[in-house]
Structure formats: C-alpha cells, structure tokens
Amino acid sequence: NAGVTQTPKFRVLKTGQSMTLLCAQDMNHEYMYWYRQDPGMGLRLIHYSVGEGTTAKGEVPDGYNVSRLKKQNFLLGLESAAPSQTSVYFCASSYAGANTEAFFGQGTRLTVV
Amino acid sequence: GESVGLHLPTLSVQEGDNSIINCAYSNSASDYFIWYKQESGKGPQFIIDIRSNMDKRQGQRVTVLLNKTVKHLSLQIAATQPGDSAVYFCAENENLNTGNQFYFGTGTSLTVIP
C-alpha cells in the first residue's frame, strides 16, 4: 500500500518552461489537494478536488492548473514557470466529509532558474 | 484566508523531558484540528487530531489540548525522544462542504538534545 506517491521528486526548470507534477493515491480517497511549502510560510493550498472531474482554487492558485481525470490521480501543471514558483510541492488526499485527516506524499522539490 | 500561527518557531528540549508546542488560530468557526509532524525531506505525518466538541485528546505519548475560548491549541509530547526532532504544524479546518481546506501554521522546529 503506497499511500500518496508524487513524481518527480526533484526538478529544475528554466523560466518559461512548463511541467506537470503527478500525484497518485491508492487509498480510494475522494478528496485530493496540492500544497506548496516555502520557508517560514507553512503549507499553502494551491488547488484541490472533491471528486473526479472537479477542481477548485485554494489560497494561491495563480500560475497553476490542475486536472483530476481519474479518481486516483491529481495533476498539477505549471504553464510558464517563474522563479517565484521555486518551492516544495506536496500532494495530499483524504476521505470525503468533515473531520478527516489528509495523508501527504513525500514532496517534489522544484527549482526555477 | 485563515490565520494560524505558532507562538515559538523553535524549541529545544532535553531527551526525556516533556515538550509543549503551542498554536493560535483565528477562525472561531474551525471545528477540526490536526497536529502534523514533518521530518527533514519528508511529507507531513498525522500525529493526532481533535474535534471542537472536545478539549483534550490523548494518544501514545502525545496529548492535544484545545481551548476554544482563547482559540489556542497545544501539543504535549511526553518523555521526548531524539526521534521526535522535527517540525510540528497545527492545521485547522472549517467544515464548509467544499472539501477539507486545512490551513496550516508556519511550524515549530523541535530539537531534542540527547
């Protein structure tokens, strides 16, 4: 049982390049989330999904797009990477409904130069 | 957005002592709280949670206290061990039926001195 798996683990992009981060979960969770973590700022929610085919914006959605074509996968896209998007990205998933904890992946460290 | 903050960014304790990590939250409508532990290079791991209808919950070596009057949350770790060294985050959630949007504090770094 792998839990939440993120690929890749590390990536370096040049400004203006695009890329997609993949998140896969095998716990049959309805909800999935993408967070970014920056020093001294905790985790901030980028986008989230409450089910296959649905996505919504979080706190810091600008410059990112997401898709949830399959229940187990949640993709985070950067259309035109900027240095401000240098961060560690975490995917998480949880069961639907209130009062359920989120399970996190190991993170993707992205550097935009 | 919500404001979740921690009183102390760093905490050092002697091995075997008890640790207390504090967290303040600002949304009085938050009804669910979680403490996460994050080790270097890893994702956050669930430690313990508490619902707003409770004021105390105990786990193995950990206790979470919730004071809704002053909007304060604390994590107590008994007999702290070197393996407890990590960054600890509190997270709050308000059930809005739009997904569990957790809001995280900035974290407290706990260092256990052998």
GROMACS .gro file of C-alpha atoms in nm:
model
  227
    1ASN     CA    1   0.000   0.000   0.000
    2ALA     CA    2   0.195   0.301  -0.127
    3GLY     CA    3  -0.035   0.577   0.003
    4VAL     CA    4   0.030   0.903  -0.179
    5THR     CA    5   0.304   0.898  -0.442
    6GLN     CA    6   0.444   1.205  -0.614
    7THR     CA    7   0.660   1.218  -0.924
    8PRO     CA    8   0.911   1.354  -0.984
    9LYS     CA    9   1.090   1.406  -0.653
   10PHE     CA   10   1.319   1.680  -0.785
   11ARG     CA   11   1.313   1.904  -1.089
   12VAL     CA   12   1.495   2.208  -1.217
   13LEU     CA   13   1.317   2.424  -1.473
   14LYS     CA   14   1.417   2.727  -1.669
   15THR     CA   15   1.194   3.032  -1.651
   16GLY     CA   16   0.913   2.998  -1.901
   17GLN     CA   17   0.922   2.620  -1.925
   18SER     CA   18   0.619   2.411  -1.845
   19MET     CA   19   0.585   2.091  -1.649
   20THR     CA   20   0.334   1.862  -1.483
   21LEU     CA   21   0.360   1.711  -1.137
   22LEU     CA   22   0.182   1.384  -1.090
   23CYS     CA   23   0.014   1.267  -0.772
   24ALA     CA   24  -0.130   0.919  -0.731
   25GLN     CA   25  -0.312   0.773  -0.431
   26ASP     CA   26  -0.423   0.416  -0.375
   27MET     CA   27  -0.650   0.472  -0.073
   28ASN     CA   28  -0.967   0.539  -0.275
   29HIS     CA   29  -0.985   0.891  -0.131
   30GLU     CA   30  -1.239   1.128  -0.277
   31TYR     CA   31  -1.052   1.450  -0.197
   32MET     CA   32  -0.709   1.549  -0.323
   33TYR     CA   33  -0.501   1.860  -0.269
   34TRP     CA   34  -0.190   2.038  -0.387
   35TYR     CA   35   0.009   2.249  -0.141
   36ARG     CA   36   0.329   2.443  -0.169
   37GLN     CA   37   0.568   2.485   0.119
   38ASP     CA   38   0.802   2.780   0.144
   39PRO     CA   39   1.040   2.863   0.431
   40GLY     CA   40   0.862   3.038   0.716
   41MET     CA   41   0.521   3.018   0.548
   42GLY     CA   42   0.392   2.673   0.628
   43LEU     CA   43   0.184   2.492   0.369
   44ARG     CA   44  -0.046   2.687   0.141
   45LEU     CA   45  -0.324   2.532  -0.061
   46ILE     CA   46  -0.294   2.578  -0.437
   47HIS     CA   47  -0.586   2.378  -0.575
   48TYR     CA   48  -0.798   2.093  -0.455
   49SER     CA   49  -1.051   1.844  -0.585
   50VAL     CA   50  -1.353   1.690  -0.418
   51GLY     CA   51  -1.403   1.429  -0.683
   52GLU     CA   52  -1.317   1.302  -1.027
   53GLY     CA   53  -1.367   1.571  -1.285
   54THR     CA   54  -1.396   1.857  -1.034
   55THR     CA   55  -1.134   2.104  -0.918
   56ALA     CA   56  -1.135   2.426  -0.719
   57LYS     CA   57  -0.895   2.707  -0.632
   58GLY     CA   58  -0.720   2.730  -0.300
   59GLU     CA   59  -0.526   3.017  -0.144
   60VAL     CA   60  -0.255   3.057  -0.408
   61PRO     CA   61  -0.383   2.925  -0.744
   62ASP     CA   62  -0.226   3.177  -0.983
   63GLY     CA   63   0.019   3.027  -1.232
   64TYR     CA   64  -0.103   2.671  -1.177
   65ASN     CA   65  -0.362   2.447  -1.334
   66VAL     CA   66  -0.489   2.109  -1.221
   67SER     CA   67  -0.681   1.816  -1.357
   68ARG     CA   68  -0.849   1.518  -1.197
   69LEU     CA   69  -0.943   1.287  -1.483
   70LYS     CA   70  -0.918   0.976  -1.266
   71LYS     CA   71  -1.010   0.943  -0.901
   72GLN     CA   72  -0.666   0.823  -0.804
   73ASN     CA   73  -0.465   1.090  -0.987
   74PHE     CA   74  -0.433   1.464  -0.942
   75LEU     CA   75  -0.206   1.656  -1.178
   76LEU     CA   76  -0.054   1.998  -1.112
   77GLY     CA   77   0.062   2.194  -1.413
   78LEU     CA   78   0.286   2.495  -1.441
   79GLU     CA   79   0.221   2.662  -1.775
   80SER     CA   80   0.512   2.906  -1.771
   81ALA     CA   81   0.739   2.856  -1.472
   82ALA     CA   82   0.864   3.158  -1.277
   83PRO     CA   83   1.135   3.179  -1.008
   84SER     CA   84   0.860   3.261  -0.756
   85GLN     CA   85   0.734   2.906  -0.807
   86THR     CA   86   1.051   2.761  -0.663
   87SER     CA   87   0.916   2.562  -0.373
   88VAL     CA   88   0.845   2.219  -0.234
   89TYR     CA   89   0.513   2.086  -0.356
   90PHE     CA   90   0.307   1.839  -0.158
   91CYS     CA   91   0.011   1.641  -0.270
   92ALA     CA   92  -0.238   1.510  -0.016
   93SER     CA   93  -0.559   1.310  -0.015
   94SER     CA   94  -0.840   1.242   0.229
   95TYR     CA   95  -1.177   1.078   0.258
   96ALA     CA   96  -1.479   1.291   0.187
   97GLY     CA   97  -1.668   1.464   0.461
   98ALA     CA   98  -1.573   1.656   0.767
   99ASN     CA   99  -1.310   1.579   1.025
  100THR     CA  100  -1.085   1.351   0.825
  101GLU     CA  101  -0.711   1.392   0.814
  102ALA     CA  102  -0.513   1.442   0.498
  103PHE     CA  103  -0.238   1.200   0.401
  104PHE     CA  104   0.064   1.357   0.235
  105GLY     CA  105   0.311   1.249  -0.027
  106GLN     CA  106   0.687   1.289   0.009
  107GLY     CA  107   0.704   1.613  -0.185
  108THR     CA  108   0.854   1.746  -0.508
  109ARG     CA  109   1.134   1.997  -0.482
  110LEU     CA  110   1.109   2.234  -0.777
  111THR     CA  111   1.368   2.496  -0.861
  112VAL     CA  112   1.302   2.752  -1.133
  113VAL     CA  113   1.613   2.930  -1.258
  114GLY     CA  114  -0.763   3.315   0.437
  115GLU     CA  115  -0.737   3.191   0.791
  116SER     CA  116  -0.459   3.281   1.025
  117VAL     CA  117  -0.294   3.000   1.214
  118GLY     CA  118   0.018   3.091   1.400
  119LEU     CA  119   0.262   2.939   1.641
  120HIS     CA  120   0.398   3.116   1.944
  121LEU     CA  121   0.753   2.979   1.917
  122PRO     CA  122   0.934   2.897   1.595
  123THR     CA  123   1.197   2.679   1.766
  124LEU     CA  124   1.205   2.464   2.075
  125SER     CA  125   1.492   2.269   2.227
  126VAL     CA  126   1.433   2.010   2.497
  127GLN     CA  127   1.642   1.757   2.680
  128GLU     CA  128   1.578   1.394   2.600
  129GLY     CA  129   1.329   1.255   2.847
  130ASP     CA  130   1.169   1.589   2.924
  131ASN     CA  131   0.817   1.680   2.818
  132SER     CA  132   0.763   1.914   2.522
  133ILE     CA  133   0.481   2.160   2.472
  134ILE     CA  134   0.417   2.318   2.135
  135ASN     CA  135   0.158   2.591   2.109
  136CYS     CA  136  -0.064   2.714   1.830
  137ALA     CA  137  -0.310   3.002   1.798
  138TYR     CA  138  -0.590   3.009   1.545
  139SER     CA  139  -0.818   3.290   1.442
  140ASN     CA  140  -1.127   3.129   1.287
  141SER     CA  141  -1.379   3.069   1.563
  142ALA     CA  142  -1.579   2.854   1.320
  143SER     CA  143  -1.299   2.599   1.282
  144ASP     CA  144  -1.424   2.269   1.410
  145TYR     CA  145  -1.142   2.026   1.348
  146PHE     CA  146  -0.773   2.049   1.427
  147ILE     CA  147  -0.476   1.832   1.346
  148TRP     CA  148  -0.114   1.819   1.451
  149TYR     CA  149   0.133   1.705   1.188
  150LYS     CA  150   0.498   1.611   1.225
  151GLN     CA  151   0.738   1.675   0.939
  152GLU     CA  152   1.085   1.527   0.934
  153SER     CA  153   1.350   1.668   0.707
  154GLY     CA  154   1.291   1.579   0.344
  155LYS     CA  155   0.957   1.412   0.411
  156GLY     CA  156   0.592   1.499   0.388
  157PRO     CA  157   0.383   1.589   0.694
  158GLN     CA  158   0.266   1.292   0.902
  159PHE     CA  159  -0.052   1.287   1.104
  160ILE     CA  160   0.005   1.276   1.480
  161ILE     CA  161  -0.325   1.345   1.647
  162ASP     CA  162  -0.650   1.528   1.586
  163ILE     CA  163  -0.923   1.684   1.793
  164ARG     CA  164  -1.275   1.797   1.720
  165SER     CA  165  -1.416   2.120   1.851
  166ASN     CA  166  -1.657   1.941   2.085
  167MET     CA  167  -1.359   1.813   2.284
  168ASP     CA  168  -1.097   1.994   2.491
  169LYS     CA  169  -0.845   1.715   2.531
  170ARG     CA  170  -0.740   1.406   2.345
  171GLN     CA  171  -0.463   1.164   2.424
  172GLY     CA  172  -0.258   0.937   2.206
  173GLN     CA  173   0.057   0.742   2.260
  174ARG     CA  174   0.292   0.988   2.439
  175VAL     CA  175   0.103   1.282   2.286
  176THR     CA  176  -0.183   1.493   2.417
  177VAL     CA  177  -0.364   1.770   2.235
  178LEU     CA  178  -0.543   2.040   2.431
  179LEU     CA  179  -0.797   2.273   2.276
  180ASN     CA  180  -0.910   2.597   2.437
  181LYS     CA  181  -1.185   2.742   2.221
  182THR     CA  182  -1.231   3.043   2.446
  183VAL     CA  183  -0.889   3.181   2.357
  184LYS     CA  184  -0.855   2.991   2.029
  185HIS     CA  185  -0.545   2.806   2.139
  186LEU     CA  186  -0.420   2.458   2.065
  187SER     CA  187  -0.125   2.278   2.220
  188LEU     CA  188   0.061   1.955   2.162
  189GLN     CA  189   0.227   1.788   2.456
  190ILE     CA  190   0.486   1.518   2.396
  191ALA     CA  191   0.578   1.310   2.698
  192ALA     CA  192   0.931   1.178   2.753
  193THR     CA  193   1.063   1.340   2.437
  194GLN     CA  194   1.296   1.121   2.233
  195PRO     CA  195   1.556   1.206   1.966
  196GLY     CA  196   1.318   1.066   1.705
  197ASP     CA  197   1.072   1.341   1.796
  198SER     CA  198   1.304   1.603   1.646
  199ALA     CA  199   1.106   1.751   1.357
  200VAL     CA  200   0.891   2.045   1.258
  201TYR     CA  201   0.541   2.035   1.401
  202PHE     CA  202   0.245   2.201   1.232
  203CYS     CA  203  -0.102   2.262   1.355
  204ALA     CA  204  -0.380   2.276   1.100
  205GLU     CA  205  -0.736   2.394   1.133
  206ASN     CA  206  -1.040   2.315   0.924
  207GLU     CA  207  -1.389   2.453   0.897
  208ASN     CA  208  -1.642   2.215   0.753
  209LEU     CA  209  -1.789   2.408   0.460
  210ASN     CA  210  -1.887   2.106   0.250
  211THR     CA  211  -1.640   2.228  -0.011
  212GLY     CA  212  -1.358   1.995   0.069
  213ASN     CA  213  -1.142   1.987   0.377
  214GLN     CA  214  -0.941   2.305   0.331
  215PHE     CA  215  -0.682   2.285   0.601
  216TYR     CA  216  -0.497   2.599   0.699
  217PHE     CA  217  -0.152   2.540   0.838
  218GLY     CA  218   0.061   2.734   1.080
  219THR     CA  219   0.423   2.815   0.997
  220GLY     CA  220   0.556   2.532   1.212
  221THR     CA  221   0.769   2.488   1.524
  222SER     CA  222   1.105   2.319   1.496
  223LEU     CA  223   1.163   2.081   1.786
  224THR     CA  224   1.518   1.974   1.864
  225VAL     CA  225   1.578   1.703   2.120
  226ILE     CA  226   1.913   1.718   2.294
  227PRO     CA  227   2.049   1.373   2.383
   0.00000   0.00000   0.00000
